[in-house]
Amino acid sequence: MKNAYSTFKILAFIYFYSFTMNAQIGIDDMQNNPNHFVENDAQHPCISPQEYAVLNQQVNFNLRKFGLDKNVNRNSLTTSLIWPLKLAVGFLQCEYHFIGAYVDQNTATTAIQDYECGTNTYDGHHGTDIAIWPYSFYKMDNNQVEVIAAAAGTIIQKNDGNFDRNCGSNTLTANSIIIQHADGTYALYWHMKKNSLTTKTVGETVSAGEYLGVVGSSGSSSGPHMHFEIWTGTTAATYKDPFSGACNLLNANSWWANQRPHTEPAIMKTSVHPTDIALATCPNSDVPNESDSFLVPFQGLGLSPGYAKFYFFWREIPINATIALRILNPNGSVFNNWNYTVPTNNKVSYYGASKLLPTIDGIYTFEASYNGVACSKTFAITHSLGITSLTNNNFKVYPNPTSNTIVISADAIQNGDYSLTLINSIGQIIKSEKIGIENNKLDKTISVDNISEGVYFLALENTESSIIKKINKQK
């Protein structure tokens, strides 16, 4: 029997959205678009002096209320921080954030300097702005990027329920949490999504890595990002910079368990589309228009017959750098390849090209590589079903969505040997087994309790036919 991963024929799950689009360029068109991500600045700070004053009052009141003031201002700093964001379970992306601004080390008005003597900051900024991308509001709406505790401690301030689709300077209150660590230091988490914060209350403890909320755009915010700030005392005036560097005048040592580089050039995401992406203006959500599979013959909206759109997104890749792009056949050989030269320096940007799709059924891979590191996305090519013994009507998978088990059943199915394969959204085989069908009936239960939340494909095939079902695994 042929290997299920390389040979099964897949039903198309192609999603189209209703929206008005401009005409696209045609065959093998190329687009380079710097992302016009508006960031907070000195005139539009994340936290105003008035908000800092309120936070100072809240922290000191709660310290006394819960008897936690005895931990304040210890001389020895022992806290070690993990990265305060993570991808939600079941969501996959090569990279998902970039630094909008570091702490401003230069206290002079109108002069700026970050911890590595660069200018990735704004005047008077006291924290680290970590922005999510691409599709930032889409990510927020779908709870794809979570805020987690960078260190264990006690909740000393919490504010939730505030509007979270802001796009610039305002006097609205952000959804936030402040954690007091065991050594008397503090971490402030700011701009979170409305009603996403942990159910724990002020006075309760959290462990390092514990869920605190979802990245949002509440308060004075230019778009979904997390303002992360460190204090060594009970007021904002004691702020520090968790990054160590040549121009950090606030503290000599890094607070990170593993400090990330000042710049991190990387491919963030690759994707395949039946038409162009639809980028919205803040505060609306973008429409990714992505697809996992294509039914041949394929005709995409605004595209030449047989062509699809191939996009990749990057951060901080320098000008004139070369990106290697490939479409790989199911057996790993090259179907198509081309190079792209980065034309400008941008914190984040993206590129899209129309490319001819393969026409032989199978699982293909679109790959973008920079500096030897690849980011890839799999997609399926299939023709009309042409199935002799399997149909959608007599092949059932339930419950779907599911949290622990799925039941697979089929009636009036041809006897013989079959392969049953579970594949995740990036083409990795999670489970695979051979089964025998007797009496023209299939009735099998498989456990999915130990796999992550997300989208999967379940394929049943023999040498003559195949069928696939899309599975949604929930917590």
mmCIF file with all atom_site columns, N, CA, C and O in Angstrom, residues 39-40 46 98-103 122 125 127-131 191 222 225-228:
data_model
loop_
_atom_site.group_PDB
_atom_site.id
_atom_site.type_symbol
_atom_site.label_atom_id
_atom_site.label_alt_id
_atom_site.label_comp_id
_atom_site.label_asym_id
_atom_site.label_entity_id
_atom_site.label_seq_id
_atom_site.pdbx_PDB_ins_code
_atom_site.Cartn_x
_atom_site.Cartn_y
_atom_site.Cartn_z
_atom_site.occupancy
_atom_site.B_iso_or_equiv
_atom_site.pdbx_formal_charge
_atom_site.auth_seq_id
_atom_site.auth_comp_id
_atom_site.auth_asym_id
_atom_site.auth_atom_id
_atom_site.pdbx_PDB_model_num
ATOM 1  N N  . GLU A 1 39  ? 3.062  52.810 15.829 1.00 0.00 ? 39  GLU A N  1
ATOM 2  C CA . GLU A 1 39  ? 3.534  52.519 17.174 1.00 0.00 ? 39  GLU A CA 1
ATOM 3  C C  . GLU A 1 39  ? 3.273  53.692 18.108 1.00 0.00 ? 39  GLU A C  1
ATOM 4  O O  . GLU A 1 39  ? 3.155  54.838 17.681 1.00 0.00 ? 39  GLU A O  1
ATOM 5  N N  . ASN A 1 40  ? 3.194  53.393 19.398 1.00 0.00 ? 40  ASN A N  1
ATOM 6  C CA . ASN A 1 40  ? 3.132  54.456 20.380 1.00 0.00 ? 40  ASN A CA 1
ATOM 7  C C  . ASN A 1 40  ? 4.413  55.295 20.314 1.00 0.00 ? 40  ASN A C  1
ATOM 8  O O  . ASN A 1 40  ? 5.463  54.813 19.891 1.00 0.00 ? 40  ASN A O  1
ATOM 9  N N  . CYS A 1 46  ? 2.313  54.721 26.035 1.00 0.00 ? 46  CYS A N  1
ATOM 10 C CA . CYS A 1 46  ? 1.489  53.608 26.504 1.00 0.00 ? 46  CYS A CA 1
ATOM 11 C C  . CYS A 1 46  ? 0.800  53.936 27.826 1.00 0.00 ? 46  CYS A C  1
ATOM 12 O O  . CYS A 1 46  ? -0.359 53.587 28.047 1.00 0.00 ? 46  CYS A O  1
ATOM 13 N N  . PHE A 1 98  ? 7.261  41.129 17.361 1.00 0.00 ? 98  PHE A N  1
ATOM 14 C CA . PHE A 1 98  ? 8.455  41.934 17.152 1.00 0.00 ? 98  PHE A CA 1
ATOM 15 C C  . PHE A 1 98  ? 8.477  43.021 18.225 1.00 0.00 ? 98  PHE A C  1
ATOM 16 O O  . PHE A 1 98  ? 7.464  43.282 18.889 1.00 0.00 ? 98  PHE A O  1
ATOM 17 N N  . ILE A 1 99  ? 9.628  43.649 18.415 1.00 0.00 ? 99  ILE A N  1
ATOM 18 C CA . ILE A 1 99  ? 9.762  44.686 19.430 1.00 0.00 ? 99  ILE A CA 1
ATOM 19 C C  . ILE A 1 99  ? 9.424  46.043 18.818 1.00 0.00 ? 99  ILE A C  1
ATOM 20 O O  . ILE A 1 99  ? 10.114 46.527 17.928 1.00 0.00 ? 99  ILE A O  1
ATOM 21 N N  . GLY A 1 100 ? 8.352  46.657 19.319 1.00 0.00 ? 100 GLY A N  1
ATOM 22 C CA . GLY A 1 100 ? 7.981  47.986 18.855 1.00 0.00 ? 100 GLY A CA 1
ATOM 23 C C  . GLY A 1 100 ? 8.831  49.062 19.487 1.00 0.00 ? 100 GLY A C  1
ATOM 24 O O  . GLY A 1 100 ? 9.152  50.069 18.850 1.00 0.00 ? 100 GLY A O  1
ATOM 25 N N  . ALA A 1 101 ? 9.212  48.875 20.757 1.00 0.00 ? 101 ALA A N  1
ATOM 26 C CA . ALA A 1 101 ? 10.039 49.873 21.455 1.00 0.00 ? 101 ALA A CA 1
ATOM 27 C C  . ALA A 1 101 ? 10.621 49.262 22.720 1.00 0.00 ? 101 ALA A C  1
ATOM 28 O O  . ALA A 1 101 ? 9.917  48.562 23.464 1.00 0.00 ? 101 ALA A O  1
ATOM 29 N N  . TYR A 1 102 ? 11.894 49.527 22.962 1.00 0.00 ? 102 TYR A N  1
ATOM 30 C CA . TYR A 1 102 ? 12.533 49.149 24.222 1.00 0.00 ? 102 TYR A CA 1
ATOM 31 C C  . TYR A 1 102 ? 12.420 50.314 25.211 1.00 0.00 ? 102 TYR A C  1
ATOM 32 O O  . TYR A 1 102 ? 11.866 51.381 24.902 1.00 0.00 ? 102 TYR A O  1
ATOM 33 N N  . VAL A 1 103 ? 12.981 50.127 26.397 1.00 0.00 ? 103 VAL A N  1
ATOM 34 C CA . VAL A 1 103 ? 13.060 51.194 27.395 1.00 0.00 ? 103 VAL A CA 1
ATOM 35 C C  . VAL A 1 103 ? 13.979 52.304 26.872 1.00 0.00 ? 103 VAL A C  1
ATOM 36 O O  . VAL A 1 103 ? 15.040 52.025 26.310 1.00 0.00 ? 103 VAL A O  1
ATOM 37 N N  . TYR A 1 122 ? 11.072 55.172 22.275 1.00 0.00 ? 122 TYR A N  1
ATOM 38 C CA . TYR A 1 122 ? 10.603 56.550 22.115 1.00 0.00 ? 122 TYR A CA 1
ATOM 39 C C  . TYR A 1 122 ? 10.813 57.297 23.423 1.00 0.00 ? 122 TYR A C  1
ATOM 40 O O  . TYR A 1 122 ? 11.017 56.703 24.484 1.00 0.00 ? 122 TYR A O  1
ATOM 41 N N  . HIS A 1 125 ? 9.965  56.318 27.329 1.00 0.00 ? 125 HIS A N  1
ATOM 42 C CA . HIS A 1 125 ? 9.339  54.990 27.419 1.00 0.00 ? 125 HIS A CA 1
ATOM 43 C C  . HIS A 1 125 ? 9.988  54.165 28.526 1.00 0.00 ? 125 HIS A C  1
ATOM 44 O O  . HIS A 1 125 ? 11.208 54.002 28.553 1.00 0.00 ? 125 HIS A O  1
ATOM 45 N N  . GLY A 1 127 ? 9.067  50.859 29.368 1.00 0.00 ? 127 GLY A N  1
ATOM 46 C CA . GLY A 1 127 ? 8.859  49.413 29.249 1.00 0.00 ? 127 GLY A CA 1
ATOM 47 C C  . GLY A 1 127 ? 9.316  48.870 27.918 1.00 0.00 ? 127 GLY A C  1
ATOM 48 O O  . GLY A 1 127 ? 9.955  49.567 27.127 1.00 0.00 ? 127 GLY A O  1
ATOM 49 N N  . THR A 1 128 ? 8.980  47.599 27.672 1.00 0.00 ? 128 THR A N  1
ATOM 50 C CA . THR A 1 128 ? 9.268  46.936 26.405 1.00 0.00 ? 128 THR A CA 1
ATOM 51 C C  . THR A 1 128 ? 7.946  46.646 25.716 1.00 0.00 ? 128 THR A C  1
ATOM 52 O O  . THR A 1 128 ? 7.092  45.952 26.277 1.00 0.00 ? 128 THR A O  1
ATOM 53 N N  . ASP A 1 129 ? 7.755  47.192 24.515 1.00 0.00 ? 129 ASP A N  1
ATOM 54 C CA . ASP A 1 129 ? 6.531  46.958 23.748 1.00 0.00 ? 129 ASP A CA 1
ATOM 55 C C  . ASP A 1 129 ? 6.736  45.774 22.819 1.00 0.00 ? 129 ASP A C  1
ATOM 56 O O  . ASP A 1 129 ? 7.553  45.831 21.888 1.00 0.00 ? 129 ASP A O  1
ATOM 57 N N  . ILE A 1 130 ? 5.989  44.704 23.054 1.00 0.00 ? 130 ILE A N  1
ATOM 58 C CA . ILE A 1 130 ? 6.090  43.493 22.246 1.00 0.00 ? 130 ILE A CA 1
ATOM 59 C C  . ILE A 1 130 ? 4.808  43.387 21.422 1.00 0.00 ? 130 ILE A C  1
ATOM 60 O O  . ILE A 1 130 ? 3.731  43.119 21.965 1.00 0.00 ? 130 ILE A O  1
ATOM 61 N N  . ALA A 1 131 ? 4.924  43.618 20.114 1.00 0.00 ? 131 ALA A N  1
ATOM 62 C CA . ALA A 1 131 ? 3.761  43.638 19.224 1.00 0.00 ? 131 ALA A CA 1
ATOM 63 C C  . ALA A 1 131 ? 3.584  42.286 18.551 1.00 0.00 ? 131 ALA A C  1
ATOM 64 O O  . ALA A 1 131 ? 4.567  41.590 18.260 1.00 0.00 ? 131 ALA A O  1
ATOM 65 N N  . HIS A 1 191 ? -2.204 46.645 28.402 1.00 0.00 ? 191 HIS A N  1
ATOM 66 C CA . HIS A 1 191 ? -2.914 46.654 27.099 1.00 0.00 ? 191 HIS A CA 1
ATOM 67 C C  . HIS A 1 191 ? -3.670 45.356 26.808 1.00 0.00 ? 191 HIS A C  1
ATOM 68 O O  . HIS A 1 191 ? -4.034 45.105 25.647 1.00 0.00 ? 191 HIS A O  1
ATOM 69 N N  . SER A 1 222 ? -1.611 51.780 20.144 1.00 0.00 ? 222 SER A N  1
ATOM 70 C CA . SER A 1 222 ? -1.620 51.950 18.693 1.00 0.00 ? 222 SER A CA 1
ATOM 71 C C  . SER A 1 222 ? -2.074 50.699 17.965 1.00 0.00 ? 222 SER A C  1
ATOM 72 O O  . SER A 1 222 ? -2.260 50.702 16.752 1.00 0.00 ? 222 SER A O  1
ATOM 73 N N  . HIS A 1 225 ? -0.526 44.941 21.307 1.00 0.00 ? 225 HIS A N  1
ATOM 74 C CA . HIS A 1 225 ? 0.832  44.687 21.776 1.00 0.00 ? 225 HIS A CA 1
ATOM 75 C C  . HIS A 1 225 ? 0.803  44.620 23.301 1.00 0.00 ? 225 HIS A C  1
ATOM 76 O O  . HIS A 1 225 ? -0.204 44.958 23.930 1.00 0.00 ? 225 HIS A O  1
ATOM 77 N N  . MET A 1 226 ? 1.886  44.172 23.871 1.00 0.00 ? 226 MET A N  1
ATOM 78 C CA . MET A 1 226 ? 1.979  44.090 25.321 1.00 0.00 ? 226 MET A CA 1
ATOM 79 C C  . MET A 1 226 ? 3.121  44.971 25.812 1.00 0.00 ? 226 MET A C  1
ATOM 80 O O  . MET A 1 226 ? 4.267  44.785 25.406 1.00 0.00 ? 226 MET A O  1
ATOM 81 N N  . HIS A 1 227 ? 2.779  45.950 26.651 1.00 0.00 ? 227 HIS A N  1
ATOM 82 C CA . HIS A 1 227 ? 3.777  46.795 27.301 1.00 0.00 ? 227 HIS A CA 1
ATOM 83 C C  . HIS A 1 227 ? 4.180  46.080 28.583 1.00 0.00 ? 227 HIS A C  1
ATOM 84 O O  . HIS A 1 227 ? 3.378  45.893 29.494 1.00 0.00 ? 227 HIS A O  1
ATOM 85 N N  . PHE A 1 228 ? 5.454  45.686 28.658 1.00 0.00 ? 228 PHE A N  1
ATOM 86 C CA . PHE A 1 228 ? 5.984  44.927 29.794 1.00 0.00 ? 228 PHE A CA 1
ATOM 87 C C  . PHE A 1 228 ? 6.979  45.802 30.523 1.00 0.00 ? 228 PHE A C  1
ATOM 88 O O  . PHE A 1 228 ? 7.924  46.319 29.923 1.00 0.00 ? 228 PHE A O  1
#
